[in-house]
mmCIF file of C-alpha atoms in Angstrom:
data_model
loop_
_atom_site.group_PDB
_atom_site.id
_atom_site.type_symbol
_atom_site.label_atom_id
_atom_site.label_comp_id
_atom_site.label_asym_id
_atom_site.label_seq_id
_atom_site.Cartn_x
_atom_site.Cartn_y
_atom_site.Cartn_z
ATOM 1 C CA MET A 1 55.628 -84.305 32.618
ATOM 2 C CA ASN A 2 58.919 -85.589 32.172
ATOM 3 C CA PRO A 3 60.524 -83.896 28.773
ATOM 4 C CA THR A 4 61.474 -86.406 26.200
ATOM 5 C CA ASP A 5 65.741 -87.325 24.963
ATOM 6 C CA GLU A 6 64.961 -84.949 22.055
ATOM 7 C CA ASP A 7 64.066 -82.048 24.520
ATOM 8 C CA VAL A 8 66.912 -82.768 27.104
ATOM 9 C CA LEU A 9 69.589 -82.073 23.946
ATOM 10 C CA ASN A 10 68.198 -78.578 23.437
ATOM 11 C CA PRO A 11 68.886 -76.506 26.299
ATOM 12 C CA ALA A 12 66.487 -73.839 25.877
ATOM 13 C CA CYS A 13 63.248 -76.169 25.789
ATOM 14 C CA ALA A 14 65.017 -78.386 28.718
ATOM 15 C CA ALA A 15 64.912 -74.977 31.030
ATOM 16 C CA THR A 16 61.436 -73.913 29.278
ATOM 17 C CA ARG A 17 59.743 -77.431 30.180
ATOM 18 C CA PRO A 18 59.602 -76.773 34.062
ATOM 19 C CA LEU A 19 58.639 -72.933 33.391
ATOM 20 C CA ILE A 20 55.653 -74.648 31.835
ATOM 21 C CA ASP A 21 54.678 -77.521 34.410
ATOM 22 C CA ARG A 22 54.705 -74.394 36.761
ATOM 23 C CA PHE A 23 52.582 -72.234 34.247
ATOM 24 C CA ALA A 24 49.788 -74.857 34.586
ATOM 25 C CA GLN A 25 49.622 -74.857 38.125
ATOM 26 C CA HIS A 26 49.441 -70.944 38.648
ATOM 27 C CA THR A 27 53.022 -71.000 40.457
ATOM 28 C CA LEU A 28 55.343 -69.623 37.751
ATOM 29 C CA HIS A 29 56.482 -65.589 38.615
ATOM 30 C CA ALA A 30 55.643 -62.826 36.585
ATOM 31 C CA ASP A 31 58.982 -61.846 35.211
ATOM 32 C CA GLU A 32 59.398 -66.185 34.496
ATOM 33 C CA ALA A 33 56.150 -66.018 32.679
ATOM 34 C CA THR A 34 58.033 -63.602 29.944
ATOM 35 C CA ALA A 35 60.845 -66.183 29.142
ATOM 36 C CA MET A 36 58.537 -68.957 28.682
ATOM 37 C CA ARG A 37 56.501 -66.808 26.371
ATOM 38 C CA ALA A 38 59.160 -65.574 24.287
ATOM 39 C CA HIS A 39 60.836 -69.259 23.715
ATOM 40 C CA ILE A 40 57.079 -71.324 22.812
ATOM 41 C CA VAL A 41 56.463 -68.388 20.365
ATOM 42 C CA GLY A 42 58.980 -70.171 17.981
ATOM 43 C CA CYS A 43 59.190 -73.621 19.458
ATOM 44 C CA THR A 44 56.392 -76.255 18.121
ATOM 45 C CA ALA A 45 57.495 -78.758 20.241
ATOM 46 C CA CYS A 46 57.814 -76.717 23.422
ATOM 47 C CA SER A 47 54.062 -75.174 22.034
ATOM 48 C CA ASP A 48 52.375 -78.733 22.241
ATOM 49 C CA TYR A 49 54.216 -79.519 25.086
ATOM 50 C CA TYR A 50 52.146 -76.433 26.878
ATOM 51 C CA ARG A 51 49.204 -77.992 25.583
ATOM 52 C CA ARG A 52 49.246 -80.772 27.168
ATOM 53 C CA ALA A 53 50.639 -79.389 30.788
ATOM 54 C CA VAL A 54 47.298 -77.247 30.693
ATOM 55 C CA GLU A 55 44.910 -79.526 29.681
ATOM 56 C CA SER A 56 46.382 -82.280 32.056
ATOM 57 C CA ALA A 57 46.052 -79.552 35.135
ATOM 58 C CA GLY A 58 42.414 -78.876 34.377
ATOM 59 C CA ARG A 59 41.536 -82.672 34.427
ATOM 60 C CA SER A 60 43.495 -83.150 37.851
ATOM 61 C CA GLY A 61 41.573 -79.997 39.041
ATOM 62 C CA ALA A 62 38.555 -80.971 38.449
ATOM 63 C CA ALA A 63 38.425 -84.661 39.675
ATOM 64 C CA ALA A 64 40.306 -83.405 42.881
ATOM 65 C CA ARG A 65 37.327 -80.702 43.372
ATOM 66 C CA GLU A 66 34.968 -83.437 42.514
ATOM 67 C CA VAL A 67 36.633 -85.643 45.514
ATOM 68 C CA ARG A 68 36.614 -82.892 47.784
ATOM 69 C CA GLU A 69 33.178 -81.962 47.422
ATOM 70 C CA ARG A 70 31.923 -85.452 48.032
ATOM 71 C CA ARG A 71 34.136 -85.895 51.039
ATOM 72 C CA GLU A 72 32.947 -82.855 52.536
ATOM 73 C CA ALA A 73 29.093 -84.051 51.934
ATOM 74 C CA ASP A 74 29.723 -87.535 53.234
ATOM 75 C CA ALA A 75 31.467 -85.710 56.716
ATOM 76 C CA ARG A 76 28.558 -83.274 56.798
ATOM 77 C CA GLU A 77 25.787 -86.114 56.828
ATOM 78 C CA GLN A 78 27.998 -88.362 59.274
ATOM 79 C CA ARG A 79 27.862 -85.238 61.543
ATOM 80 C CA ARG A 80 23.817 -85.037 61.433
ATOM 81 C CA LEU A 81 23.796 -88.942 61.986
ATOM 82 C CA ARG A 82 25.718 -88.650 64.874
ATOM 83 C CA GLU A 83 23.995 -85.813 66.758
ATOM 84 C CA SER A 84 20.894 -87.000 65.854
ATOM 85 C CA VAL A 85 21.803 -90.529 67.221
ATOM 86 C CA GLU A 86 23.068 -89.101 70.520
ATOM 87 C CA GLY A 87 19.928 -86.638 71.159
ATOM 88 C CA GLN A 88 17.585 -89.490 71.202
ATOM 89 C CA VAL A 89 16.659 -91.019 74.576
ATOM 90 C CA GLU A 90 18.317 -93.524 76.028
ATOM 91 C CA PRO A 91 15.580 -96.610 74.908
ATOM 92 C CA LYS A 92 15.554 -95.547 71.608
ATOM 93 C CA ARG A 93 19.416 -94.782 70.943
ATOM 94 C CA TYR A 94 21.054 -98.080 69.995
ATOM 95 C CA ARG A 95 17.773 -98.877 67.920
ATOM 96 C CA ASN A 96 17.669 -95.591 65.867
ATOM 97 C CA PHE A 97 21.555 -96.325 65.466
ATOM 98 C CA ARG A 98 21.304 -99.787 64.114
ATOM 99 C CA ILE A 99 18.593 -98.618 61.434
ATOM 100 C CA ARG A 100 20.805 -95.707 60.418
ATOM 101 C CA THR A 101 23.586 -97.844 59.783
ATOM 102 C CA LEU A 102 22.008 -100.491 57.568
ATOM 103 C CA LEU A 103 20.444 -97.290 55.672
ATOM 104 C CA MET A 104 23.443 -95.531 55.294
ATOM 105 C CA PRO A 105 25.319 -97.328 52.468
ATOM 106 C CA ALA A 106 21.740 -96.662 50.175
ATOM 107 C CA PHE A 107 21.879 -93.125 51.351
ATOM 108 C CA PHE A 108 25.559 -92.698 50.291
ATOM 109 C CA ALA A 109 24.316 -94.112 46.543
ATOM 110 C CA PHE A 110 21.318 -91.386 46.544
ATOM 111 C CA LEU A 111 24.011 -88.699 47.862
ATOM 112 C CA ILE A 112 26.190 -89.432 44.764
ATOM 113 C CA PHE A 113 23.869 -90.042 42.635
ATOM 114 C CA GLN A 114 22.367 -86.404 43.348
ATOM 115 C CA ILE A 115 26.464 -84.861 43.216
ATOM 116 C CA PHE A 116 26.203 -86.422 39.059
ATOM 117 C CA LYS A 117 22.942 -85.280 38.701
ATOM 118 C CA ALA A 118 23.183 -81.315 40.091
ATOM 119 C CA GLN A 119 26.970 -81.338 37.512
ATOM 120 C CA ASP A 120 24.685 -81.988 34.694
ATOM 121 C CA ARG A 121 22.376 -79.406 35.895
ATOM 122 C CA GLY A 122 25.586 -77.063 36.961
ATOM 123 C CA PRO A 123 27.007 -75.016 33.936
ATOM 124 C CA ARG A 124 28.268 -76.431 30.663
ATOM 125 C CA PHE A 125 28.942 -75.428 27.091
ATOM 126 C CA VAL A 126 27.137 -77.405 24.749
ATOM 127 C CA VAL A 127 27.886 -77.781 21.060
ATOM 128 C CA ASP A 128 24.959 -76.219 18.874
ATOM 129 C CA GLY A 129 26.101 -77.200 16.136
ATOM 130 C CA ALA A 130 29.559 -77.522 14.021
ATOM 131 C CA ILE A 131 30.512 -77.222 10.077
ATOM 132 C CA GLY A 132 33.931 -79.039 8.518
ATOM 133 C CA ASP A 133 36.177 -80.590 10.696
ATOM 134 C CA VAL A 134 35.710 -80.319 14.373
ATOM 135 C CA GLU A 135 37.035 -82.728 17.413
ATOM 136 C CA ILE A 136 35.099 -82.379 20.958
ATOM 137 C CA THR A 137 37.117 -83.925 23.165
ATOM 138 C CA GLY A 138 39.446 -85.681 21.203
ATOM 139 C CA ARG A 139 36.047 -87.379 19.102
ATOM 140 C CA PRO A 140 34.701 -86.024 15.893
ATOM 141 C CA PHE A 141 31.966 -84.208 16.540
ATOM 142 C CA ALA A 142 29.867 -86.564 13.691
ATOM 143 C CA ALA A 143 30.552 -89.780 16.079
ATOM 144 C CA TYR A 144 28.264 -88.274 18.697
ATOM 145 C CA GLY A 145 25.187 -88.392 16.296
ATOM 146 C CA GLU A 146 21.982 -87.202 17.580
ATOM 147 C CA ASN A 147 23.629 -87.716 21.432
ATOM 148 C CA GLU A 148 23.682 -83.553 23.363
ATOM 149 C CA VAL A 149 27.588 -82.742 22.872
ATOM 150 C CA VAL A 150 28.222 -81.633 26.703
ATOM 151 C CA MET A 151 31.510 -79.420 27.416
ATOM 152 C CA ARG A 152 32.488 -79.191 30.914
ATOM 153 C CA ARG A 153 35.779 -78.267 32.724
ATOM 154 C CA GLY A 154 38.771 -80.069 30.943
ATOM 155 C CA SER A 155 36.937 -80.392 27.489
ATOM 156 C CA ARG A 156 38.802 -79.817 24.299
ATOM 157 C CA CYS A 157 36.969 -78.174 21.142
ATOM 158 C CA VAL A 158 39.881 -78.373 18.006
ATOM 159 C CA THR A 159 38.585 -76.971 14.575
ATOM 160 C CA GLY A 160 40.084 -77.428 11.190
ATOM 161 C CA LYS A 161 40.414 -75.607 8.226
ATOM 162 C CA ASN A 162 37.702 -73.769 7.193
ATOM 163 C CA SER A 163 35.708 -75.644 9.856
ATOM 164 C CA SER A 164 33.551 -73.839 12.995
ATOM 165 C CA ALA A 165 31.688 -74.271 16.352
ATOM 166 C CA HIS A 166 29.127 -72.991 17.493
ATOM 167 C CA LEU A 167 28.760 -73.277 21.427
ATOM 168 C CA VAL A 168 26.335 -72.003 24.275
ATOM 169 C CA CYS A 169 26.748 -72.018 27.888
ATOM 170 C CA GLY A 170 23.136 -70.403 29.502
ATOM 171 C CA ASP A 171 21.547 -67.788 26.770
ATOM 172 C CA LYS A 172 25.071 -67.130 25.481
ATOM 173 C CA THR A 173 26.885 -67.942 22.120
ATOM 174 C CA PHE A 174 30.396 -68.680 21.531
ATOM 175 C CA ARG A 175 31.523 -69.135 17.664
ATOM 176 C CA VAL A 176 34.876 -70.966 17.357
ATOM 177 C CA GLY A 177 36.241 -69.915 14.308
ATOM 178 C CA PRO A 178 38.948 -72.259 11.512
ATOM 179 C CA ASP A 179 41.640 -73.717 12.947
ATOM 180 C CA SER A 180 41.376 -73.281 16.166
ATOM 181 C CA GLU A 181 42.092 -74.632 19.527
ATOM 182 C CA LEU A 182 40.563 -73.973 23.245
ATOM 183 C CA LEU A 183 40.358 -75.788 26.489
ATOM 184 C CA VAL A 184 37.151 -74.665 29.161
ATOM 185 C CA THR A 185 38.508 -74.090 32.020
ATOM 186 C CA GLY A 186 35.695 -72.777 34.287
ATOM 187 C CA PHE A 187 32.789 -71.371 34.256
ATOM 188 C CA ASP A 188 31.081 -68.090 35.815
ATOM 189 C CA PRO A 189 31.915 -66.283 34.083
ATOM 190 C CA PRO A 190 32.381 -69.065 31.304
ATOM 191 C CA ARG A 191 36.562 -69.549 31.045
ATOM 192 C CA VAL A 192 38.589 -71.190 28.441
ATOM 193 C CA ARG A 193 42.339 -71.072 27.048
ATOM 194 C CA LEU A 194 42.597 -70.240 23.783
ATOM 195 C CA PHE A 195 45.974 -71.937 22.244
ATOM 196 C CA THR A 196 45.199 -70.689 18.863
ATOM 197 C CA GLY A 197 42.686 -69.032 16.474
ATOM 198 C CA GLU A 198 39.522 -67.212 17.022
ATOM 199 C CA LEU A 199 36.695 -67.007 19.492
ATOM 200 C CA ARG A 200 33.855 -64.786 18.968
ATOM 201 C CA LEU A 201 31.903 -64.502 22.225
ATOM 202 C CA GLU A 202 29.066 -63.082 24.155
ATOM 203 C CA GLY A 203 28.553 -62.023 27.771
ATOM 204 C CA PRO A 204 31.130 -61.895 30.612
ATOM 205 C CA SER A 205 34.130 -64.458 29.802
ATOM 206 C CA TYR A 206 37.363 -64.784 30.301
ATOM 207 C CA VAL A 207 39.895 -65.889 27.865
ATOM 208 C CA GLU A 208 43.215 -66.861 28.201
ATOM 209 C CA THR A 209 45.903 -67.152 25.891
ATOM 210 C CA LEU A 210 49.825 -67.347 26.233
ATOM 211 C CA LEU A 211 50.058 -63.356 26.063
ATOM 212 C CA GLY A 212 47.758 -62.893 28.525
ATOM 213 C CA SER A 213 44.090 -62.742 29.526
ATOM 214 C CA VAL A 214 41.195 -61.174 28.207
ATOM 215 C CA ILE A 215 38.407 -60.154 30.412
ATOM 216 C CA VAL A 216 34.965 -59.388 29.207
ATOM 217 C CA GLU A 217 32.136 -57.916 31.647
ATOM 218 C CA GLY A 218 28.584 -57.047 31.031
ATOM 219 C CA ASP A 219 25.498 -59.288 29.849
ATOM 220 C CA ASP A 220 25.539 -57.015 26.907
ATOM 221 C CA ALA A 221 28.811 -57.660 25.642
ATOM 222 C CA SER A 222 29.951 -58.882 22.307
ATOM 223 C CA GLY A 223 33.274 -59.121 20.312
ATOM 224 C CA ARG A 224 36.484 -61.429 18.991
ATOM 225 C CA VAL A 225 39.453 -62.672 20.394
ATOM 226 C CA MET A 226 41.940 -63.959 17.821
ATOM 227 C CA PHE A 227 45.559 -65.411 18.934
ATOM 228 C CA GLU A 228 47.838 -66.264 16.377
ATOM 229 C CA ALA A 229 52.202 -66.009 16.273
ATOM 230 C CA ASN A 230 52.230 -62.787 15.463
ATOM 231 C CA GLY A 231 49.968 -61.885 18.416
ATOM 232 C CA LEU A 232 46.609 -61.713 19.810
ATOM 233 C CA LEU A 233 43.998 -59.324 18.372
ATOM 234 C CA VAL A 234 41.244 -58.267 20.949
ATOM 235 C CA SER A 235 38.032 -56.561 18.776
ATOM 236 C CA ALA A 236 35.596 -54.942 21.713
ATOM 237 C CA ASP A 237 31.768 -54.524 19.825
ATOM 238 C CA ALA A 238 30.146 -53.961 23.127
ATOM 239 C CA GLY A 239 30.494 -54.403 26.994
ATOM 240 C CA SER A 240 33.811 -53.691 29.435
ATOM 241 C CA TRP A 241 37.453 -55.131 28.263
ATOM 242 C CA ARG A 242 40.002 -55.795 29.908
ATOM 243 C CA PHE A 243 43.611 -56.822 28.713
ATOM 244 C CA GLN A 244 46.195 -58.189 31.624
ATOM 245 C CA ASN A 245 49.179 -59.618 31.399
ATOM 246 C CA ALA A 246 52.671 -59.391 33.536
ATOM 247 C CA ASP A 247 53.460 -55.500 31.940
ATOM 248 C CA GLY A 248 49.780 -54.882 33.866
ATOM 249 C CA GLU A 249 45.907 -54.182 32.529
ATOM 250 C CA ARG A 250 45.029 -51.979 29.422
ATOM 251 C CA THR A 251 41.107 -51.143 28.867
ATOM 252 C CA ILE A 252 40.000 -51.780 25.776
ATOM 253 C CA ALA A 253 36.999 -49.599 24.582
ATOM 254 C CA ALA A 254 33.843 -50.862 22.955
ATOM 255 C CA GLY A 255 34.253 -50.366 19.241
ATOM 256 C CA GLU A 256 37.927 -50.487 19.708
ATOM 257 C CA HIS A 257 40.544 -52.739 18.314
ATOM 258 C CA ARG A 258 43.606 -53.847 19.732
ATOM 259 C CA ARG A 259 46.729 -55.801 18.749
ATOM 260 C CA PHE A 260 49.097 -57.314 21.613
ATOM 261 C CA ARG A 261 52.493 -59.028 20.265
ATOM 262 C CA PRO A 262 54.521 -60.982 21.794
#
């Protein structure tokens, strides 16, 4: 991403934008991340740039993984076909090779279908309900009608004032509170990046924020993570909770409420 002309006029913003890009690609050093966070907390323009960079990196990573997995599956099948052809006795060898050559396009079409079918059965968030002004991946929740609303890696949920969204992943539930924005970054366990607002969660989870990451373990885990301009509030109701940032790791006991400031 390139900074706008307006950003170039601001030396602090111009110095922070490359750090944001590296943060989104997971190549930023801890000391540089501290300086980046200190600037973003007080700069609306760079905060918006940070959101766009993280969302773009999530989409690119998901697409690259899908292409790589598809190529690996194709390569494995080609090796299997080649070994099978080479193992035939000489009179049948070329006849079988021609048959397999004719069948390969249909096979690869079937393989691609199975890949997408497996994705549909794979880990995902399902939006079980919403109240008020809620957008899922840039589209109002009401516009989906009766269709199942699925959130996968790279999907974003934004709630307005006095609004909320109820998400389900497996047998665990997540509630996105009012004035919140989060991005789905992975699964097993469910991983999200909370840009602002409140998230109530159940079960093992990984919540990334600008100030650090909250790691939740235990099937019986539950609690709340709230990220606002004045800091990060973590309320652990049950389970094992940890907070990690550039300064190290801290344990949050069940029943404890901890606030972390910029």
